[in-house]
Amino acid sequence: LPDYLVDSLINSVSHMRSAMYFSNGDWRQWEAYDCNDVDSVHNDHQRHIPYILYFPETEKIKMYTWAKYQQADGMIQETFSVGCMGDTAPYDQHGGRNMGDVTTIFILETLELYRWTNDFTFLKDMYPHVVAGIQWQLSVSTQLGLPEHLECTYDIPNMSQYPTTTFNSFMHLAALRACMELSYIMNDTVT
């Protein structure tokens, strides 16, 4: 394996120490030891490759839950339980900030999971959420064509005061490309 992949696999697997597997089949993971948010989408993306390789069902469990909690406007919620720097919320009480890199990551991980597992049933289940997500992305990108006034993974205070960020922008462009590929796979000529 190339060094970059070995390095990623070794370092990403270290995150498993904060994972929880419940008797009802749910797979959950703390954001970090210093933040008690549960399964924040943007942090999952930094550690998901070993899960896709070795435990793809754990990623699917999270993806289905993120889809379940998708807002009516198409935005994917930041996390399953909010509590970072405060009390832990009850189990699966979704919420969080309006972020420019969460819905994009959901779209990208849908494509990645499909590519790596070839699970078309999963893709069919996720596709309506991808379409709603890309519509939300476009709705928050009306002035510049890039997501505007949203928070991002890097937790810089009041990042949303700025029109856009580099990270949110390239994640948005990647999600647009992923959506194009997913619409092609789904024979969707409308989206």
PDB file of C-alpha atoms in Angstrom:
ATOM      1  CA  LEU A   1       0.000   0.000   0.000  1.00  0.00           C
ATOM      2  CA  PRO A   2       1.183   3.559  -0.579  1.00  0.00           C
ATOM      3  CA  ASP A   3       2.585   5.365   2.465  1.00  0.00           C
ATOM      4  CA  TYR A   4      -0.236   7.925   2.533  1.00  0.00           C
ATOM      5  CA  LEU A   5      -2.855   5.153   2.765  1.00  0.00           C
ATOM      6  CA  VAL A   6      -0.953   3.200   5.417  1.00  0.00           C
ATOM      7  CA  ASP A   7      -0.556   6.386   7.440  1.00  0.00           C
ATOM      8  CA  SER A   8      -4.243   7.226   7.101  1.00  0.00           C
ATOM      9  CA  LEU A   9      -5.377   3.736   8.054  1.00  0.00           C
ATOM     10  CA  ILE A  10      -3.142   3.554  11.108  1.00  0.00           C
ATOM     11  CA  ASN A  11      -3.997   7.017  12.396  1.00  0.00           C
ATOM     12  CA  SER A  12      -7.702   6.781  11.631  1.00  0.00           C
ATOM     13  CA  VAL A  13      -8.148   3.439  13.382  1.00  0.00           C
ATOM     14  CA  SER A  14      -6.943   5.027  16.620  1.00  0.00           C
ATOM     15  CA  HIS A  15     -10.317   6.794  16.750  1.00  0.00           C
ATOM     16  CA  MET A  16     -12.056   3.459  17.419  1.00  0.00           C
ATOM     17  CA  ARG A  17     -11.257   3.834  21.096  1.00  0.00           C
ATOM     18  CA  SER A  18     -14.238   6.185  21.426  1.00  0.00           C
ATOM     19  CA  ALA A  19     -16.723   3.997  19.545  1.00  0.00           C
ATOM     20  CA  MET A  20     -19.868   2.470  21.040  1.00  0.00           C
ATOM     21  CA  TYR A  21     -21.880  -0.426  19.651  1.00  0.00           C
ATOM     22  CA  PHE A  22     -25.333  -0.744  21.219  1.00  0.00           C
ATOM     23  CA  SER A  23     -27.524  -3.825  21.606  1.00  0.00           C
ATOM     24  CA  ASN A  24     -30.130  -2.292  19.268  1.00  0.00           C
ATOM     25  CA  GLY A  25     -27.527  -2.334  16.476  1.00  0.00           C
ATOM     26  CA  ASP A  26     -26.585   1.345  16.620  1.00  0.00           C
ATOM     27  CA  TRP A  27     -22.960   2.278  16.121  1.00  0.00           C
ATOM     28  CA  ARG A  28     -21.988   5.606  17.638  1.00  0.00           C
ATOM     29  CA  GLN A  29     -18.765   7.442  18.324  1.00  0.00           C
ATOM     30  CA  TRP A  30     -17.749  10.433  20.418  1.00  0.00           C
ATOM     31  CA  GLU A  31     -16.351  13.344  18.470  1.00  0.00           C
ATOM     32  CA  ALA A  32     -13.299  13.357  20.750  1.00  0.00           C
ATOM     33  CA  TYR A  33     -12.435  12.891  24.398  1.00  0.00           C
ATOM     34  CA  ASP A  34     -12.628  16.643  24.889  1.00  0.00           C
ATOM     35  CA  CYS A  35     -15.962  16.994  23.052  1.00  0.00           C
ATOM     36  CA  ASN A  36     -18.969  14.844  23.874  1.00  0.00           C
ATOM     37  CA  ASP A  37     -20.837  15.412  20.623  1.00  0.00           C
ATOM     38  CA  VAL A  38     -21.819  12.061  19.131  1.00  0.00           C
ATOM     39  CA  ASP A  39     -21.020  11.319  15.494  1.00  0.00           C
ATOM     40  CA  SER A  40     -20.404  14.761  14.148  1.00  0.00           C
ATOM     41  CA  VAL A  41     -20.402  14.356  10.383  1.00  0.00           C
ATOM     42  CA  HIS A  42     -17.360  16.547   9.803  1.00  0.00           C
ATOM     43  CA  ASN A  43     -15.232  14.569  12.277  1.00  0.00           C
ATOM     44  CA  ASP A  44     -16.438  11.237  10.950  1.00  0.00           C
ATOM     45  CA  HIS A  45     -15.015  12.180   7.577  1.00  0.00           C
ATOM     46  CA  GLN A  46     -11.529  12.366   9.067  1.00  0.00           C
ATOM     47  CA  ARG A  47     -11.682   8.765  10.249  1.00  0.00           C
ATOM     48  CA  HIS A  48     -14.130   6.910   8.014  1.00  0.00           C
ATOM     49  CA  ILE A  49     -11.842   5.130   5.535  1.00  0.00           C
ATOM     50  CA  PRO A  50     -10.886   2.204   7.822  1.00  0.00           C
ATOM     51  CA  TYR A  51     -14.553   1.766   8.703  1.00  0.00           C
ATOM     52  CA  ILE A  52     -15.528   1.637   5.030  1.00  0.00           C
ATOM     53  CA  LEU A  53     -12.770  -0.914   4.406  1.00  0.00           C
ATOM     54  CA  TYR A  54     -13.223  -3.162   7.426  1.00  0.00           C
ATOM     55  CA  PHE A  55     -16.648  -2.381   8.911  1.00  0.00           C
ATOM     56  CA  PRO A  56     -18.795  -0.833   6.167  1.00  0.00           C
ATOM     57  CA  GLU A  57     -22.013  -1.545   8.068  1.00  0.00           C
ATOM     58  CA  THR A  58     -20.940   0.869  10.818  1.00  0.00           C
ATOM     59  CA  GLU A  59     -20.744   3.709   8.307  1.00  0.00           C
ATOM     60  CA  LYS A  60     -24.085   2.732   6.804  1.00  0.00           C
ATOM     61  CA  ILE A  61     -25.702   2.833  10.262  1.00  0.00           C
ATOM     62  CA  LYS A  62     -24.457   6.394  10.706  1.00  0.00           C
ATOM     63  CA  MET A  63     -25.446   7.419   7.188  1.00  0.00           C
ATOM     64  CA  TYR A  64     -28.998   6.145   7.653  1.00  0.00           C
ATOM     65  CA  THR A  65     -29.265   8.053  10.938  1.00  0.00           C
ATOM     66  CA  TRP A  66     -27.909  11.281   9.443  1.00  0.00           C
ATOM     67  CA  ALA A  67     -30.453  10.887   6.638  1.00  0.00           C
ATOM     68  CA  LYS A  68     -33.232  10.296   9.171  1.00  0.00           C
ATOM     69  CA  TYR A  69     -32.446  13.591  10.900  1.00  0.00           C
ATOM     70  CA  GLN A  70     -32.019  15.631   7.708  1.00  0.00           C
ATOM     71  CA  GLN A  71     -33.847  18.943   8.025  1.00  0.00           C
ATOM     72  CA  ALA A  72     -36.839  19.710   5.806  1.00  0.00           C
ATOM     73  CA  ASP A  73     -34.700  22.222   3.877  1.00  0.00           C
ATOM     74  CA  GLY A  74     -32.153  19.487   3.055  1.00  0.00           C
ATOM     75  CA  MET A  75     -29.397  20.396   5.524  1.00  0.00           C
ATOM     76  CA  ILE A  76     -27.804  17.447   7.295  1.00  0.00           C
ATOM     77  CA  GLN A  77     -27.545  17.950  11.061  1.00  0.00           C
ATOM     78  CA  GLU A  78     -24.035  18.358  12.454  1.00  0.00           C
ATOM     79  CA  THR A  79     -24.281  15.635  15.097  1.00  0.00           C
ATOM     80  CA  PHE A  80     -26.517  12.978  16.705  1.00  0.00           C
ATOM     81  CA  SER A  81     -26.098  14.432  20.202  1.00  0.00           C
ATOM     82  CA  VAL A  82     -24.937  17.941  20.989  1.00  0.00           C
ATOM     83  CA  GLY A  83     -23.006  18.658  24.136  1.00  0.00           C
ATOM     84  CA  CYS A  84     -19.495  19.763  23.324  1.00  0.00           C
ATOM     85  CA  MET A  85     -18.243  21.935  26.190  1.00  0.00           C
ATOM     86  CA  GLY A  86     -21.454  21.243  28.121  1.00  0.00           C
ATOM     87  CA  ASP A  87     -23.742  18.465  29.299  1.00  0.00           C
ATOM     88  CA  THR A  88     -24.298  15.524  26.995  1.00  0.00           C
ATOM     89  CA  ALA A  89     -27.733  15.598  25.404  1.00  0.00           C
ATOM     90  CA  PRO A  90     -29.942  12.495  25.585  1.00  0.00           C
ATOM     91  CA  TYR A  91     -29.336   9.722  23.058  1.00  0.00           C
ATOM     92  CA  ASP A  92     -29.921  10.725  19.438  1.00  0.00           C
ATOM     93  CA  GLN A  93     -31.053  14.291  20.079  1.00  0.00           C
ATOM     94  CA  HIS A  94     -29.607  15.658  16.863  1.00  0.00           C
ATOM     95  CA  GLY A  95     -28.608  19.232  16.282  1.00  0.00           C
ATOM     96  CA  GLY A  96     -25.611  21.477  15.970  1.00  0.00           C
ATOM     97  CA  ARG A  97     -24.505  24.427  13.935  1.00  0.00           C
ATOM     98  CA  ASN A  98     -25.283  25.439  10.360  1.00  0.00           C
ATOM     99  CA  MET A  99     -22.104  24.282   8.690  1.00  0.00           C
ATOM    100  CA  GLY A 100     -20.793  24.434   5.164  1.00  0.00           C
ATOM    101  CA  ASP A 101     -18.970  21.113   5.319  1.00  0.00           C
ATOM    102  CA  VAL A 102     -21.513  18.710   6.852  1.00  0.00           C
ATOM    103  CA  THR A 103     -24.047  18.206   4.065  1.00  0.00           C
ATOM    104  CA  THR A 104     -21.183  18.089   1.570  1.00  0.00           C
ATOM    105  CA  ILE A 105     -19.492  15.318   3.535  1.00  0.00           C
ATOM    106  CA  PHE A 106     -22.748  13.356   3.668  1.00  0.00           C
ATOM    107  CA  ILE A 107     -22.942  13.531  -0.129  1.00  0.00           C
ATOM    108  CA  LEU A 108     -19.285  12.566  -0.564  1.00  0.00           C
ATOM    109  CA  GLU A 109     -19.532   9.657   1.879  1.00  0.00           C
ATOM    110  CA  THR A 110     -22.614   8.370   0.047  1.00  0.00           C
ATOM    111  CA  LEU A 111     -20.564   8.158  -3.142  1.00  0.00           C
ATOM    112  CA  GLU A 112     -17.572   6.653  -1.333  1.00  0.00           C
ATOM    113  CA  LEU A 113     -19.658   3.975   0.366  1.00  0.00           C
ATOM    114  CA  TYR A 114     -21.315   3.082  -2.900  1.00  0.00           C
ATOM    115  CA  ARG A 115     -17.980   2.888  -4.737  1.00  0.00           C
ATOM    116  CA  TRP A 116     -16.381   0.717  -2.069  1.00  0.00           C
ATOM    117  CA  THR A 117     -19.334  -1.591  -1.330  1.00  0.00           C
ATOM    118  CA  ASN A 118     -21.327  -1.547  -4.589  1.00  0.00           C
ATOM    119  CA  ASP A 119     -24.472  -1.598  -2.424  1.00  0.00           C
ATOM    120  CA  PHE A 120     -27.092  -0.243  -4.801  1.00  0.00           C
ATOM    121  CA  THR A 121     -29.886  -0.634  -2.235  1.00  0.00           C
ATOM    122  CA  PHE A 122     -27.967   1.695   0.073  1.00  0.00           C
ATOM    123  CA  LEU A 123     -27.503   4.181  -2.762  1.00  0.00           C
ATOM    124  CA  LYS A 124     -31.212   4.088  -3.659  1.00  0.00           C
ATOM    125  CA  ASP A 125     -32.062   4.770  -0.003  1.00  0.00           C
ATOM    126  CA  MET A 126     -29.614   7.667   0.268  1.00  0.00           C
ATOM    127  CA  TYR A 127     -30.203   9.275  -3.111  1.00  0.00           C
ATOM    128  CA  PRO A 128     -33.286  11.345  -2.161  1.00  0.00           C
ATOM    129  CA  HIS A 129     -31.251  12.712   0.766  1.00  0.00           C
ATOM    130  CA  VAL A 130     -28.358  13.512  -1.567  1.00  0.00           C
ATOM    131  CA  VAL A 131     -30.704  15.437  -3.865  1.00  0.00           C
ATOM    132  CA  ALA A 132     -32.226  17.340  -0.933  1.00  0.00           C
ATOM    133  CA  GLY A 133     -28.716  18.017   0.361  1.00  0.00           C
ATOM    134  CA  ILE A 134     -27.439  19.411  -2.917  1.00  0.00           C
ATOM    135  CA  GLN A 135     -30.530  21.599  -3.185  1.00  0.00           C
ATOM    136  CA  TRP A 136     -29.726  22.993   0.269  1.00  0.00           C
ATOM    137  CA  GLN A 137     -26.106  23.529  -0.782  1.00  0.00           C
ATOM    138  CA  LEU A 138     -27.258  25.528  -3.788  1.00  0.00           C
ATOM    139  CA  SER A 139     -29.713  27.533  -1.668  1.00  0.00           C
ATOM    140  CA  VAL A 140     -26.895  28.750   0.608  1.00  0.00           C
ATOM    141  CA  SER A 141     -24.648  29.577  -2.347  1.00  0.00           C
ATOM    142  CA  THR A 142     -26.713  32.142  -4.225  1.00  0.00           C
ATOM    143  CA  GLN A 143     -24.432  35.195  -4.242  1.00  0.00           C
ATOM    144  CA  LEU A 144     -20.995  33.726  -4.908  1.00  0.00           C
ATOM    145  CA  GLY A 145     -21.828  30.236  -6.110  1.00  0.00           C
ATOM    146  CA  LEU A 146     -20.118  28.969  -2.942  1.00  0.00           C
ATOM    147  CA  PRO A 147     -21.564  28.381   0.554  1.00  0.00           C
ATOM    148  CA  GLU A 148     -21.978  31.700   2.327  1.00  0.00           C
ATOM    149  CA  HIS A 149     -21.801  32.669   6.008  1.00  0.00           C
ATOM    150  CA  LEU A 150     -21.574  29.143   7.428  1.00  0.00           C
ATOM    151  CA  GLU A 151     -19.418  27.584  10.118  1.00  0.00           C
ATOM    152  CA  CYS A 152     -16.822  24.959   9.257  1.00  0.00           C
ATOM    153  CA  THR A 153     -14.876  22.103  10.815  1.00  0.00           C
ATOM    154  CA  TYR A 154     -12.011  24.283  11.936  1.00  0.00           C
ATOM    155  CA  ASP A 155     -14.060  25.875  14.751  1.00  0.00           C
ATOM    156  CA  ILE A 156     -12.678  29.360  14.288  1.00  0.00           C
ATOM    157  CA  PRO A 157     -15.032  31.574  16.329  1.00  0.00           C
ATOM    158  CA  ASN A 158     -17.585  33.403  14.195  1.00  0.00           C
ATOM    159  CA  MET A 159     -16.338  31.962  10.917  1.00  0.00           C
ATOM    160  CA  SER A 160     -19.823  32.612   9.571  1.00  0.00           C
ATOM    161  CA  GLN A 161     -19.168  36.365   9.680  1.00  0.00           C
ATOM    162  CA  TYR A 162     -17.116  35.903   6.504  1.00  0.00           C
ATOM    163  CA  PRO A 163     -18.782  35.415   3.130  1.00  0.00           C
ATOM    164  CA  THR A 164     -17.099  32.061   2.528  1.00  0.00           C
ATOM    165  CA  THR A 165     -14.181  29.834   3.526  1.00  0.00           C
ATOM    166  CA  THR A 166     -11.710  27.887   1.445  1.00  0.00           C
ATOM    167  CA  PHE A 167     -12.582  24.593   3.133  1.00  0.00           C
ATOM    168  CA  ASN A 168     -16.344  24.972   2.743  1.00  0.00           C
ATOM    169  CA  SER A 169     -15.818  26.088  -0.851  1.00  0.00           C
ATOM    170  CA  PHE A 170     -13.761  23.134  -2.021  1.00  0.00           C
ATOM    171  CA  MET A 171     -16.024  20.700  -0.157  1.00  0.00           C
ATOM    172  CA  HIS A 172     -19.006  22.291  -1.940  1.00  0.00           C
ATOM    173  CA  LEU A 173     -17.341  21.864  -5.330  1.00  0.00           C
ATOM    174  CA  ALA A 174     -16.460  18.246  -4.509  1.00  0.00           C
ATOM    175  CA  ALA A 175     -20.070  17.581  -3.450  1.00  0.00           C
ATOM    176  CA  LEU A 176     -21.370  19.054  -6.707  1.00  0.00           C
ATOM    177  CA  ARG A 177     -19.092  16.689  -8.613  1.00  0.00           C
ATOM    178  CA  ALA A 178     -20.136  13.742  -6.448  1.00  0.00           C
ATOM    179  CA  CYS A 179     -23.798  14.578  -7.017  1.00  0.00           C
ATOM    180  CA  MET A 180     -23.185  14.623 -10.773  1.00  0.00           C
ATOM    181  CA  GLU A 181     -21.691  11.145 -10.572  1.00  0.00           C
ATOM    182  CA  LEU A 182     -24.480   9.853  -8.331  1.00  0.00           C
ATOM    183  CA  SER A 183     -27.162  11.268 -10.637  1.00  0.00           C
ATOM    184  CA  TYR A 184     -25.474   9.505 -13.556  1.00  0.00           C
ATOM    185  CA  ILE A 185     -25.440   6.190 -11.642  1.00  0.00           C
ATOM    186  CA  MET A 186     -29.113   6.679 -10.738  1.00  0.00           C
ATOM    187  CA  ASN A 187     -30.045   7.596 -14.347  1.00  0.00           C
ATOM    188  CA  ASP A 188     -31.404  10.877 -13.012  1.00  0.00           C
ATOM    189  CA  THR A 189     -31.536  13.400 -15.842  1.00  0.00           C
ATOM    190  CA  VAL A 190     -33.458  15.996 -13.813  1.00  0.00           C
ATOM    191  CA  THR A 191     -31.071  16.696 -10.939  1.00  0.00           C
TER     192      THR A 191
END
